[in-house]
Amino acid sequence: MSNNSSRTILYSPSQIGTVLRVARERSCQVERRTKRYLSHALGITERRLTNIEEGHSIPPFELAIDWCRIVKDYTALDKIKHIYQVGLPATDPRLLESVPDQLNNLVQQAEGAINAAENLKRMSKDMRPGRSIDEQTRAELMKMAEEILDIKQAAEATLSSLRQNWDLDYEQVVKNWTREAISDYVIIPSVSFYENLKKEQYYEDRALSFGRGRH
């Protein structure tokens, strides 16, 4: 796992064991609080589980994710994703207690993102390839980008609230979304597809470079 100081990571990798231990000890389901139950569910020994909780061993990302899902601690899940640099910081769980509040926030952030997108569209009319961006424009760009990022956090918080309060099957939602995204050609469906895509881009770039070199 990278420890790039240039990235904004609020939780240290050294805290993974603490996050996972607290998630286990405070599981809503009493039987899942024991090391015996959790180690069996994860397919690891109790000794390895203890070593992870005490910080002597950093678990693979997949194991840490399964750990959080088994004890049903989705705040811990968000913390782990953030530590492994694949997600935003965890939302305060107290804010997730009201579904209506999260829905209202989602609408508000969506409106902000739409306004930001409209501003960026207007800005794009003055943008030219290779042209440097002045400091004022760059500051405006950063602000608009933050508005757009807000919608991602708001969407994730809303889904977490639905999962917490209305027992939403989030994993099934992701599966359904993935199938639809593949059929709509939105996402990369396989590694081989990505390799072929990169190969096509490589030859296109070479052809363009060769064409410029001949003139």
CSV table of C-alpha atoms in Angstrom, one decimal:
chain,number,residue,atom,x,y,z
A,1,MET,CA,0.0,0.0,0.0
A,2,SER,CA,1.4,3.4,-1.0
A,3,ASN,CA,2.2,6.0,1.6
A,4,ASN,CA,2.2,9.0,-0.6
A,5,SER,CA,2.4,12.1,1.6
A,6,SER,CA,1.0,14.2,-1.2
A,7,ARG,CA,-2.4,12.5,-0.8
A,8,THR,CA,-5.0,13.6,1.8
A,9,ILE,CA,-5.4,10.5,4.0
A,10,LEU,CA,-7.0,11.2,7.4
A,11,TYR,CA,-6.4,7.8,8.9
A,12,SER,CA,-3.0,6.1,9.2
A,13,PRO,CA,-2.4,2.6,7.9
A,14,SER,CA,-1.1,1.8,11.4
A,15,GLN,CA,-4.7,2.3,12.7
A,16,ILE,CA,-6.2,-0.5,10.6
A,17,GLY,CA,-6.0,-2.9,13.5
A,18,THR,CA,-7.8,-0.5,15.8
A,19,VAL,CA,-10.5,0.2,13.3
A,20,LEU,CA,-11.1,-3.5,12.8
A,21,ARG,CA,-11.0,-4.4,16.5
A,22,VAL,CA,-13.5,-1.7,17.4
A,23,ALA,CA,-15.8,-2.8,14.6
A,24,ARG,CA,-15.7,-6.4,15.9
A,25,GLU,CA,-16.1,-5.5,19.6
A,26,ARG,CA,-19.0,-3.2,18.9
A,27,SER,CA,-20.9,-5.3,16.3
A,28,CYS,CA,-24.7,-5.0,16.6
A,29,GLN,CA,-24.9,-8.8,16.6
A,30,VAL,CA,-23.5,-10.1,19.9
A,31,GLU,CA,-22.3,-13.4,18.5
A,32,ARG,CA,-20.2,-11.7,15.9
A,33,ARG,CA,-18.1,-9.9,18.5
A,34,THR,CA,-16.1,-13.0,19.4
A,35,LYS,CA,-12.7,-13.7,17.8
A,36,ARG,CA,-13.8,-17.3,17.3
A,37,TYR,CA,-16.8,-16.4,15.2
A,38,LEU,CA,-15.1,-13.8,13.1
A,39,SER,CA,-11.9,-15.8,12.5
A,40,HIS,CA,-14.0,-18.7,11.3
A,41,ALA,CA,-16.1,-16.5,9.1
A,42,LEU,CA,-13.0,-15.0,7.5
A,43,GLY,CA,-11.2,-18.3,7.2
A,44,ILE,CA,-8.2,-17.3,9.3
A,45,THR,CA,-6.8,-18.4,12.7
A,46,GLU,CA,-7.6,-16.6,15.9
A,47,ARG,CA,-3.9,-15.9,16.2
A,48,ARG,CA,-3.8,-14.1,12.9
A,49,LEU,CA,-6.9,-12.1,13.8
A,50,THR,CA,-5.3,-11.0,17.0
A,51,ASN,CA,-2.1,-10.0,15.2
A,52,ILE,CA,-4.1,-7.9,12.9
A,53,GLU,CA,-6.0,-6.2,15.7
A,54,GLU,CA,-2.8,-5.5,17.6
A,55,GLY,CA,-1.2,-4.0,14.6
A,56,HIS,CA,1.5,-6.6,14.1
A,57,SER,CA,0.1,-7.5,10.7
A,58,ILE,CA,-1.6,-5.4,8.0
A,59,PRO,CA,-4.4,-7.4,6.4
A,60,PRO,CA,-5.0,-7.6,2.6
A,61,PHE,CA,-7.6,-5.1,1.4
A,62,GLU,CA,-10.1,-7.8,0.6
A,63,LEU,CA,-9.9,-9.4,4.0
A,64,ALA,CA,-10.3,-6.0,5.8
A,65,ILE,CA,-13.4,-5.3,3.6
A,66,ASP,CA,-14.9,-8.7,4.4
A,67,TRP,CA,-14.2,-8.2,8.1
A,68,CYS,CA,-16.3,-5.0,8.1
A,69,ARG,CA,-19.1,-6.5,6.1
A,70,ILE,CA,-19.3,-9.6,8.4
A,71,VAL,CA,-19.7,-7.4,11.5
A,72,LYS,CA,-21.9,-5.0,9.6
A,73,ASP,CA,-19.9,-1.9,10.5
A,74,TYR,CA,-20.2,0.3,7.4
A,75,THR,CA,-18.5,3.3,9.0
A,76,ALA,CA,-15.4,1.1,9.6
A,77,LEU,CA,-15.8,-0.1,6.0
A,78,ASP,CA,-15.5,3.5,4.7
A,79,LYS,CA,-12.5,4.1,7.0
A,80,ILE,CA,-10.7,1.1,5.5
A,81,LYS,CA,-11.5,2.1,2.0
A,82,HIS,CA,-10.1,5.6,2.7
A,83,ILE,CA,-6.9,4.2,4.3
A,84,TYR,CA,-6.4,2.0,1.2
A,85,GLN,CA,-7.0,5.2,-0.9
A,86,VAL,CA,-10.1,3.9,-2.7
A,87,GLY,CA,-12.7,6.1,-1.0
A,88,LEU,CA,-13.5,9.4,0.7
A,89,PRO,CA,-13.3,9.7,4.5
A,90,ALA,CA,-16.1,8.2,6.5
A,91,THR,CA,-19.2,10.2,7.1
A,92,ASP,CA,-20.1,10.8,10.8
A,93,PRO,CA,-22.6,8.0,11.5
A,94,ARG,CA,-24.8,10.3,13.5
A,95,LEU,CA,-25.6,12.1,10.2
A,96,LEU,CA,-26.9,8.8,8.7
A,97,GLU,CA,-29.6,8.2,11.2
A,98,SER,CA,-32.2,10.1,9.2
A,99,VAL,CA,-32.9,9.0,5.6
A,100,PRO,CA,-35.0,12.2,4.8
A,101,ASP,CA,-32.1,14.4,6.0
A,102,GLN,CA,-29.7,12.5,3.7
A,103,LEU,CA,-32.1,12.7,0.8
A,104,ASN,CA,-32.5,16.5,1.3
A,105,ASN,CA,-28.7,16.8,1.4
A,106,LEU,CA,-28.4,14.8,-1.8
A,107,VAL,CA,-30.8,17.1,-3.6
A,108,GLN,CA,-28.9,20.2,-2.3
A,109,GLN,CA,-25.5,18.8,-3.4
A,110,ALA,CA,-26.9,17.7,-6.7
A,111,GLU,CA,-28.2,21.2,-7.4
A,112,GLY,CA,-24.7,22.6,-6.5
A,113,ALA,CA,-23.0,20.1,-8.8
A,114,ILE,CA,-25.4,21.1,-11.7
A,115,ASN,CA,-24.6,24.7,-11.2
A,116,ALA,CA,-20.9,23.9,-11.1
A,117,ALA,CA,-21.2,21.9,-14.4
A,118,GLU,CA,-23.0,24.9,-16.0
A,119,ASN,CA,-20.2,27.2,-14.9
A,120,LEU,CA,-17.6,24.8,-16.3
A,121,LYS,CA,-19.4,24.7,-19.6
A,122,ARG,CA,-19.2,28.4,-19.8
A,123,MET,CA,-15.5,28.3,-18.9
A,124,SER,CA,-14.8,25.7,-21.5
A,125,LYS,CA,-15.7,28.1,-24.3
A,126,ASP,CA,-12.5,30.1,-23.5
A,127,MET,CA,-10.2,27.1,-23.0
A,128,ARG,CA,-7.8,26.2,-25.8
A,129,PRO,CA,-5.5,23.1,-26.1
A,130,GLY,CA,-2.0,24.0,-24.8
A,131,ARG,CA,-3.1,27.3,-23.4
A,132,SER,CA,-2.0,27.9,-19.8
A,133,ILE,CA,-4.6,28.6,-17.1
A,134,ASP,CA,-4.3,31.8,-15.1
A,135,GLU,CA,-4.5,31.7,-11.3
A,136,GLN,CA,-8.0,33.1,-11.1
A,137,THR,CA,-9.4,30.6,-13.6
A,138,ARG,CA,-7.6,27.7,-11.8
A,139,ALA,CA,-9.1,28.8,-8.5
A,140,GLU,CA,-12.5,28.8,-10.0
A,141,LEU,CA,-11.9,25.4,-11.6
A,142,MET,CA,-10.9,24.0,-8.2
A,143,LYS,CA,-14.0,25.4,-6.6
A,144,MET,CA,-16.3,23.9,-9.2
A,145,ALA,CA,-14.5,20.5,-8.9
A,146,GLU,CA,-15.2,20.5,-5.2
A,147,GLU,CA,-18.9,21.1,-5.8
A,148,ILE,CA,-18.9,18.1,-8.1
A,149,LEU,CA,-17.0,16.0,-5.6
A,150,ASP,CA,-19.7,16.9,-3.0
A,151,ILE,CA,-22.2,14.9,-5.0
A,152,LYS,CA,-20.1,11.7,-4.7
A,153,GLN,CA,-20.0,12.0,-0.9
A,154,ALA,CA,-23.7,12.8,-0.7
A,155,ALA,CA,-24.6,9.9,-2.8
A,156,GLU,CA,-22.5,7.5,-0.8
A,157,ALA,CA,-23.9,8.8,2.5
A,158,THR,CA,-27.5,8.4,1.2
A,159,LEU,CA,-26.9,4.8,0.2
A,160,SER,CA,-25.3,4.1,3.6
A,161,SER,CA,-28.3,5.6,5.4
A,162,LEU,CA,-30.6,3.5,3.3
A,163,ARG,CA,-28.6,0.4,4.1
A,164,GLN,CA,-28.5,1.3,7.8
A,165,ASN,CA,-32.2,2.3,8.2
A,166,TRP,CA,-34.1,0.5,5.5
A,167,ASP,CA,-31.9,-2.6,5.1
A,168,LEU,CA,-31.0,-1.8,1.5
A,169,ASP,CA,-29.1,-4.6,-0.2
A,170,TYR,CA,-26.2,-2.4,-1.3
A,171,GLU,CA,-24.2,-5.3,-2.8
A,172,GLN,CA,-27.1,-6.2,-5.0
A,173,VAL,CA,-27.5,-2.6,-6.1
A,174,VAL,CA,-23.9,-2.6,-7.1
A,175,LYS,CA,-24.3,-5.8,-9.1
A,176,ASN,CA,-27.4,-4.5,-10.9
A,177,TRP,CA,-25.6,-1.2,-11.6
A,178,THR,CA,-22.5,-3.0,-13.0
A,179,ARG,CA,-24.6,-5.2,-15.3
A,180,GLU,CA,-26.4,-2.1,-16.7
A,181,ALA,CA,-23.1,-0.2,-17.0
A,182,ILE,CA,-21.6,-3.0,-19.0
A,183,SER,CA,-24.6,-3.2,-21.3
A,184,ASP,CA,-24.4,0.5,-21.9
A,185,TYR,CA,-20.7,0.4,-22.6
A,186,VAL,CA,-19.9,2.8,-19.7
A,187,ILE,CA,-17.3,0.8,-17.9
A,188,ILE,CA,-14.4,-1.5,-18.8
A,189,PRO,CA,-15.8,-5.0,-18.5
A,190,SER,CA,-12.5,-7.0,-18.4
A,191,VAL,CA,-8.7,-6.7,-18.2
A,192,SER,CA,-8.4,-8.0,-21.8
A,193,PHE,CA,-10.8,-5.3,-23.0
A,194,TYR,CA,-8.6,-2.7,-21.3
A,195,GLU,CA,-5.4,-4.1,-22.9
A,196,ASN,CA,-6.9,-4.0,-26.3
A,197,LEU,CA,-8.1,-0.4,-25.7
A,198,LYS,CA,-4.6,0.7,-24.6
A,199,LYS,CA,-3.2,-1.0,-27.7
A,200,GLU,CA,-5.5,0.8,-30.0
A,201,GLN,CA,-4.7,4.1,-28.3
A,202,TYR,CA,-1.0,3.4,-28.6
A,203,TYR,CA,-1.1,2.8,-32.3
A,204,GLU,CA,-3.4,5.9,-32.8
A,205,ASP,CA,-0.9,8.0,-31.0
A,206,ARG,CA,2.0,6.6,-33.0
A,207,ALA,CA,0.1,7.3,-36.3
A,208,LEU,CA,-0.6,10.8,-35.3
A,209,SER,CA,3.0,11.4,-34.2
A,210,PHE,CA,4.3,9.9,-37.5
A,211,GLY,CA,1.9,12.1,-39.4
A,212,ARG,CA,3.2,15.2,-37.7
A,213,GLY,CA,6.8,14.2,-38.2
A,214,ARG,CA,6.3,14.0,-42.0
A,215,HIS,CA,5.1,17.6,-42.4
